[in-house]
Amino acid sequence: MQDWWQKQFPQGRQYLKITDARGNPVQIAYGEKGRGKPLIFVHGLGIWSISWQHNIDFFAQYYRVICFDLKGYGFSDKPAYPDKSGYKIIELERILAALEIKAAAVVTESVWGAVGLAVAEEKPELIDRLIVIGGTIFPKKLPNIGLKIMAVIPLSLVRIIDILRLPKILAPLTRWNLRQIRSEVVVRGEIPPEDVYWQAYPYINFLHASTRLVIDVKQAAAEISCLQQQKPCLLSKIQDKLETITCPTLVLWGAKDRWFPVTEARKLDDRLPNSRLKIIPDCGHDVSADCPDEMNQILLEFLQDTDY
């Protein structure tokens, strides 16, 4: 099967080196296509750059499209050590610096929508336009039983599972599990087998992929718990500063999102001073996979309407 990166990008998979939030060097995998103003795609929890496969070619006609795998995901480095909450915010800023991008339009999805919002608050000069797709910062609970299990399973056990390479030994089960999870975030049809193969590829082939995912899920669970107890946390800090985000922002949601309801989209839109809300009918949580054509047209219209 042809390498996904080679098929998708003229130069295939490239790497850049950054210093992560703990001060350690890590390699970040990325690909780019097209020319013009930079359009950055930031994938969600548990997935990698393949998340944007239906958007890359379309937007490369208009912009310099860049997709990268966050630390711990896809083909980027996967250190087994835990990080403090908010480390992805720091590392997104450093990735943009390593790419020598002074300002960009940034597309975020799902749980990592909070990352884009936080950067827009802390470093507004970096974000010219912001697109948040299904990216709640008002979560009440983890949306999936698998994520809830990851939140309580001992991290030491997950490390053993990784070291024993059980996801590779049990590759069919790994793919089946991923297919089940993905079936919850789309409503228009099943995920094609080739997509399942590539989406599961890092978890089957790379050491510590499962460990990194569980680290992030545990962080997300801790944030949600603090939020529900009305204790100070990263999410509450981001919520408190939403009104300071002045860049044009698009809040995009699937009307049939089973993970985060549309009410959260409206709540986010109400808090942002320069935003527009678009809801796609008959579309699930993973808008880029479920409704790519509608998503492409809505994003392009937003970018062009705001002179980007």
CSV table of C-alpha atoms in Angstrom, one decimal:
chain,number,residue,atom,x,y,z
A,1,MET,CA,0.0,0.0,0.0
A,2,GLN,CA,1.4,3.4,-1.0
A,3,ASP,CA,2.7,5.5,1.8
A,4,TRP,CA,0.0,8.1,2.7
A,5,TRP,CA,2.5,11.0,3.0
A,6,GLN,CA,4.1,10.3,-0.4
A,7,LYS,CA,0.6,10.1,-2.0
A,8,GLN,CA,-0.6,13.3,-0.3
A,9,PHE,CA,2.3,15.8,-0.4
A,10,PRO,CA,4.8,16.6,-3.2
A,11,GLN,CA,7.8,16.2,-0.8
A,12,GLY,CA,6.2,13.4,1.2
A,13,ARG,CA,6.7,13.4,4.9
A,14,GLN,CA,9.1,16.0,6.3
A,15,TYR,CA,10.4,16.6,9.8
A,16,LEU,CA,11.2,19.6,11.9
A,17,LYS,CA,12.8,19.7,15.3
A,18,ILE,CA,11.4,21.7,18.3
A,19,THR,CA,12.1,21.9,22.0
A,20,ASP,CA,9.1,20.5,23.7
A,21,ALA,CA,7.4,22.0,26.8
A,22,ARG,CA,9.7,19.9,29.0
A,23,GLY,CA,12.8,21.2,27.3
A,24,ASN,CA,13.6,18.1,25.3
A,25,PRO,CA,14.2,17.9,21.6
A,26,VAL,CA,11.5,16.2,19.6
A,27,GLN,CA,10.9,15.6,15.9
A,28,ILE,CA,7.6,16.6,14.4
A,29,ALA,CA,6.3,15.1,11.2
A,30,TYR,CA,4.6,17.4,8.7
A,31,GLY,CA,3.7,17.8,5.1
A,32,GLU,CA,2.9,20.8,3.0
A,33,LYS,CA,1.3,21.5,-0.4
A,34,GLY,CA,0.4,24.7,-2.3
A,35,ARG,CA,1.5,28.3,-2.3
A,36,GLY,CA,0.3,31.4,-0.7
A,37,LYS,CA,-0.8,32.4,2.8
A,38,PRO,CA,-0.3,29.6,5.3
A,39,LEU,CA,-3.2,27.5,6.3
A,40,ILE,CA,-2.4,25.3,9.2
A,41,PHE,CA,-4.4,22.1,10.1
A,42,VAL,CA,-4.2,20.8,13.7
A,43,HIS,CA,-5.7,17.3,14.2
A,44,GLY,CA,-7.7,16.2,17.1
A,45,LEU,CA,-7.3,13.6,19.9
A,46,GLY,CA,-6.2,10.1,18.9
A,47,ILE,CA,-5.8,10.9,15.2
A,48,TRP,CA,-3.0,12.4,13.1
A,49,SER,CA,-2.6,14.4,9.8
A,50,ILE,CA,-4.6,11.8,7.9
A,51,SER,CA,-7.6,13.5,9.5
A,52,TRP,CA,-7.4,16.2,6.8
A,53,GLN,CA,-7.0,14.0,3.7
A,54,HIS,CA,-10.2,15.3,2.2
A,55,ASN,CA,-9.2,18.9,2.6
A,56,ILE,CA,-5.6,19.2,1.6
A,57,ASP,CA,-5.9,19.1,-2.2
A,58,PHE,CA,-8.8,21.5,-2.2
A,59,PHE,CA,-7.2,24.2,-0.1
A,60,ALA,CA,-3.8,23.7,-1.8
A,61,GLN,CA,-5.4,25.4,-4.8
A,62,TYR,CA,-5.6,28.6,-2.7
A,63,TYR,CA,-3.1,28.5,0.2
A,64,ARG,CA,0.1,27.0,1.5
A,65,VAL,CA,-1.4,24.0,3.4
A,66,ILE,CA,0.5,22.6,6.2
A,67,CYS,CA,-0.5,19.5,8.3
A,68,PHE,CA,1.6,18.2,11.1
A,69,ASP,CA,1.4,15.4,13.7
A,70,LEU,CA,1.4,16.8,17.3
A,71,LYS,CA,3.9,15.2,19.6
A,72,GLY,CA,2.8,11.7,20.6
A,73,TYR,CA,0.7,11.2,17.4
A,74,GLY,CA,1.1,9.9,14.0
A,75,PHE,CA,4.7,9.9,12.8
A,76,SER,CA,6.0,12.4,15.3
A,77,ASP,CA,8.1,11.4,18.3
A,78,LYS,CA,6.4,9.7,21.2
A,79,PRO,CA,8.3,10.2,24.5
A,80,ALA,CA,6.8,8.1,27.2
A,81,TYR,CA,7.1,10.8,29.9
A,82,PRO,CA,3.9,12.7,31.0
A,83,ASP,CA,3.5,16.4,30.3
A,84,LYS,CA,1.8,19.2,32.2
A,85,SER,CA,-1.7,20.3,31.1
A,86,GLY,CA,-1.4,22.9,28.3
A,87,TYR,CA,1.8,21.6,26.8
A,88,LYS,CA,0.3,21.5,23.3
A,89,ILE,CA,-0.3,25.2,23.4
A,90,ILE,CA,3.5,25.8,24.0
A,91,GLU,CA,4.4,23.3,21.3
A,92,LEU,CA,2.0,24.7,18.7
A,93,GLU,CA,3.7,28.0,19.1
A,94,ARG,CA,7.1,26.4,18.7
A,95,ILE,CA,6.0,24.5,15.6
A,96,LEU,CA,4.9,27.7,14.0
A,97,ALA,CA,8.2,29.3,14.9
A,98,ALA,CA,10.2,26.4,13.5
A,99,LEU,CA,8.2,26.7,10.2
A,100,GLU,CA,9.1,30.4,10.2
A,101,ILE,CA,5.4,31.3,10.2
A,102,LYS,CA,4.7,34.7,11.8
A,103,ALA,CA,0.9,34.5,11.4
A,104,ALA,CA,-1.5,32.0,9.9
A,105,ALA,CA,-5.0,30.8,9.5
A,106,VAL,CA,-5.3,27.9,11.9
A,107,VAL,CA,-7.9,25.1,11.7
A,108,THR,CA,-8.4,23.0,14.9
A,109,GLU,CA,-10.8,20.2,15.6
A,110,SER,CA,-12.4,18.4,18.6
A,111,VAL,CA,-10.6,18.4,21.9
A,112,TRP,CA,-7.7,20.4,20.5
A,113,GLY,CA,-9.9,23.3,19.6
A,114,ALA,CA,-9.0,24.6,23.0
A,115,VAL,CA,-5.3,24.7,21.9
A,116,GLY,CA,-6.1,27.1,19.0
A,117,LEU,CA,-8.3,29.3,21.3
A,118,ALA,CA,-5.5,29.5,23.9
A,119,VAL,CA,-2.9,30.5,21.4
A,120,ALA,CA,-5.3,33.2,20.0
A,121,GLU,CA,-5.6,34.5,23.6
A,122,GLU,CA,-1.9,34.3,24.5
A,123,LYS,CA,-0.2,35.1,21.2
A,124,PRO,CA,-2.9,36.9,19.1
A,125,GLU,CA,-0.3,38.0,16.6
A,126,LEU,CA,0.2,34.3,15.5
A,127,ILE,CA,-3.5,33.7,14.6
A,128,ASP,CA,-4.9,35.7,11.6
A,129,ARG,CA,-8.0,33.5,11.3
A,130,LEU,CA,-9.2,30.7,13.6
A,131,ILE,CA,-11.5,27.8,12.7
A,132,VAL,CA,-12.8,25.6,15.5
A,133,ILE,CA,-14.5,22.4,14.3
A,134,GLY,CA,-16.4,20.5,17.0
A,135,GLY,CA,-14.0,21.9,19.5
A,136,THR,CA,-15.7,22.2,22.8
A,137,ILE,CA,-14.2,24.0,25.8
A,138,PHE,CA,-17.4,23.4,27.9
A,139,PRO,CA,-17.3,19.6,28.3
A,140,LYS,CA,-19.3,17.9,31.0
A,141,LYS,CA,-17.8,14.5,30.6
A,142,LEU,CA,-15.6,12.3,28.4
A,143,PRO,CA,-17.8,11.5,25.4
A,144,ASN,CA,-16.9,7.8,24.8
A,145,ILE,CA,-16.7,4.6,26.9
A,146,GLY,CA,-13.2,3.9,25.5
A,147,LEU,CA,-12.0,7.3,26.6
A,148,LYS,CA,-13.5,6.7,30.1
A,149,ILE,CA,-11.6,3.4,30.4
A,150,MET,CA,-8.4,5.1,29.4
A,151,ALA,CA,-8.9,7.8,32.0
A,152,VAL,CA,-8.8,5.2,34.9
A,153,ILE,CA,-6.5,2.5,33.5
A,154,PRO,CA,-3.1,2.6,35.3
A,155,LEU,CA,-0.5,4.3,33.0
A,156,SER,CA,2.1,1.7,34.1
A,157,LEU,CA,-0.2,-1.0,32.6
A,158,VAL,CA,-0.5,0.9,29.3
A,159,ARG,CA,3.3,1.2,29.1
A,160,ILE,CA,3.6,-2.6,29.5
A,161,ILE,CA,1.1,-3.1,26.8
A,162,ASP,CA,3.1,-0.8,24.5
A,163,ILE,CA,6.5,-2.4,25.4
A,164,LEU,CA,5.1,-5.9,24.7
A,165,ARG,CA,3.8,-4.5,21.4
A,166,LEU,CA,0.4,-6.0,22.0
A,167,PRO,CA,-1.3,-3.5,19.6
A,168,LYS,CA,0.8,-4.9,16.8
A,169,ILE,CA,0.4,-8.5,17.9
A,170,LEU,CA,-3.4,-7.9,18.0
A,171,ALA,CA,-3.5,-5.7,14.9
A,172,PRO,CA,-6.9,-6.9,13.7
A,173,LEU,CA,-8.4,-6.1,17.2
A,174,THR,CA,-6.6,-2.7,17.2
A,175,ARG,CA,-8.2,-1.8,13.8
A,176,TRP,CA,-11.6,-3.1,14.9
A,177,ASN,CA,-11.5,-1.0,18.1
A,178,LEU,CA,-10.6,2.1,16.1
A,179,ARG,CA,-13.4,1.4,13.6
A,180,GLN,CA,-15.8,1.2,16.5
A,181,ILE,CA,-14.7,4.5,17.9
A,182,ARG,CA,-14.7,6.2,14.5
A,183,SER,CA,-18.3,5.0,13.9
A,184,GLU,CA,-19.4,7.2,16.7
A,185,VAL,CA,-18.1,10.4,15.0
A,186,VAL,CA,-19.6,10.0,11.6
A,187,VAL,CA,-23.2,9.5,10.5
A,188,ARG,CA,-23.1,9.3,6.7
A,189,GLY,CA,-21.4,6.0,6.3
A,190,GLU,CA,-18.6,3.6,7.4
A,191,ILE,CA,-15.0,4.5,7.4
A,192,PRO,CA,-13.3,2.9,4.3
A,193,PRO,CA,-10.9,0.0,5.1
A,194,GLU,CA,-7.9,1.9,3.8
A,195,ASP,CA,-8.6,4.8,6.1
A,196,VAL,CA,-8.9,2.4,9.1
A,197,TYR,CA,-5.5,0.9,8.1
A,198,TRP,CA,-3.7,4.2,8.1
A,199,GLN,CA,-5.5,5.7,11.1
A,200,ALA,CA,-4.5,2.7,13.1
A,201,TYR,CA,-1.0,2.5,11.6
A,202,PRO,CA,0.8,4.5,14.3
A,203,TYR,CA,-0.8,2.5,17.2
A,204,ILE,CA,0.2,-0.8,15.6
A,205,ASN,CA,3.7,0.1,14.5
A,206,PHE,CA,5.1,2.7,16.8
A,207,LEU,CA,6.3,2.3,20.4
A,208,HIS,CA,4.5,4.4,23.1
A,209,ALA,CA,1.7,5.5,20.8
A,210,SER,CA,-0.9,4.1,23.1
A,211,THR,CA,0.9,5.5,26.2
A,212,ARG,CA,0.8,9.0,24.7
A,213,LEU,CA,-2.9,8.8,23.9
A,214,VAL,CA,-3.7,7.7,27.5
A,215,ILE,CA,-1.6,10.5,28.9
A,216,ASP,CA,-3.6,13.0,27.0
A,217,VAL,CA,-6.9,11.4,27.9
A,218,LYS,CA,-6.0,11.4,31.6
A,219,GLN,CA,-5.2,15.1,31.3
A,220,ALA,CA,-8.5,15.8,29.6
A,221,ALA,CA,-10.4,13.9,32.3
A,222,ALA,CA,-8.6,15.8,35.0
A,223,GLU,CA,-9.5,19.1,33.3
A,224,ILE,CA,-13.2,18.1,33.0
A,225,SER,CA,-13.3,17.1,36.6
A,226,CYS,CA,-11.9,20.4,37.8
A,227,LEU,CA,-14.3,22.3,35.5
A,228,GLN,CA,-17.3,20.4,36.9
A,229,GLN,CA,-16.1,21.1,40.5
A,230,GLN,CA,-15.6,24.8,39.5
A,231,LYS,CA,-11.9,24.7,40.4
A,232,PRO,CA,-9.4,26.7,38.4
A,233,CYS,CA,-7.9,24.8,35.5
A,234,LEU,CA,-6.7,25.4,31.9
A,235,LEU,CA,-10.2,25.2,30.4
A,236,SER,CA,-11.6,27.7,32.9
A,237,LYS,CA,-8.7,30.0,32.1
A,238,ILE,CA,-9.4,29.8,28.4
A,239,GLN,CA,-13.1,30.3,29.0
A,240,ASP,CA,-12.4,33.4,31.0
A,241,LYS,CA,-10.5,35.1,28.2
A,242,LEU,CA,-12.7,34.2,25.2
A,243,GLU,CA,-13.8,37.8,24.9
A,244,THR,CA,-10.2,38.9,24.2
A,245,ILE,CA,-10.0,36.9,20.9
A,246,THR,CA,-10.5,39.5,18.2
A,247,CYS,CA,-9.4,37.6,15.1
A,248,PRO,CA,-12.1,36.4,12.7
A,249,THR,CA,-13.2,33.0,14.0
A,250,LEU,CA,-15.4,30.3,12.5
A,251,VAL,CA,-17.2,27.9,14.8
A,252,LEU,CA,-18.2,24.9,12.7
A,253,TRP,CA,-20.2,21.9,14.0
A,254,GLY,CA,-22.1,18.9,12.8
A,255,ALA,CA,-25.8,19.0,13.7
A,256,LYS,CA,-25.6,15.3,14.7
A,257,ASP,CA,-22.5,15.5,16.8
A,258,ARG,CA,-22.8,12.7,19.3
A,259,TRP,CA,-19.8,13.7,21.3
A,260,PHE,CA,-20.3,17.4,21.9
A,261,PRO,CA,-23.8,18.8,21.3
A,262,VAL,CA,-24.6,21.8,19.1
A,263,THR,CA,-25.5,23.8,22.2
A,264,GLU,CA,-21.8,24.0,23.0
A,265,ALA,CA,-21.1,25.5,19.6
A,266,ARG,CA,-23.7,28.2,20.2
A,267,LYS,CA,-22.3,28.9,23.6
A,268,LEU,CA,-18.8,29.3,22.2
A,269,ASP,CA,-20.0,31.5,19.4
A,270,ASP,CA,-21.9,33.7,21.9
A,271,ARG,CA,-18.7,34.3,23.8
A,272,LEU,CA,-16.4,35.2,20.9
A,273,PRO,CA,-16.7,38.8,19.8
A,274,ASN,CA,-15.8,38.3,16.1
A,275,SER,CA,-17.1,34.9,15.2
A,276,ARG,CA,-19.6,33.3,12.9
A,277,LEU,CA,-21.4,29.9,13.5
A,278,LYS,CA,-22.1,27.3,10.8
A,279,ILE,CA,-23.9,24.1,11.5
A,280,ILE,CA,-23.9,21.3,8.9
A,281,PRO,CA,-27.1,19.2,8.8
A,282,ASP,CA,-26.8,15.4,8.9
A,283,CYS,CA,-23.2,15.6,10.0
A,284,GLY,CA,-21.4,14.0,12.9
A,285,HIS,CA,-18.5,15.1,15.2
A,286,ASP,CA,-15.8,14.4,12.7
A,287,VAL,CA,-16.8,17.0,10.1
A,288,SER,CA,-13.7,16.6,7.9
A,289,ALA,CA,-14.4,12.9,7.4
A,290,ASP,CA,-18.2,13.0,7.4
A,291,CYS,CA,-18.9,16.2,5.4
A,292,PRO,CA,-15.7,17.2,3.6
A,293,ASP,CA,-17.3,19.0,0.6
A,294,GLU,CA,-19.5,21.1,2.8
A,295,MET,CA,-16.6,21.8,5.1
A,296,ASN,CA,-14.4,22.9,2.3
A,297,GLN,CA,-16.9,25.3,0.9
A,298,ILE,CA,-17.8,26.8,4.3
A,299,LEU,CA,-14.1,27.3,5.2
A,300,LEU,CA,-13.2,28.8,1.9
A,301,GLU,CA,-16.1,31.2,2.0
A,302,PHE,CA,-15.1,32.3,5.5
A,303,LEU,CA,-11.5,32.8,4.6
A,304,GLN,CA,-12.3,34.8,1.4
A,305,ASP,CA,-15.0,36.8,3.1
A,306,THR,CA,-12.5,37.9,5.7
A,307,ASP,CA,-9.9,38.7,3.0
A,308,TYR,CA,-7.5,36.0,3.8
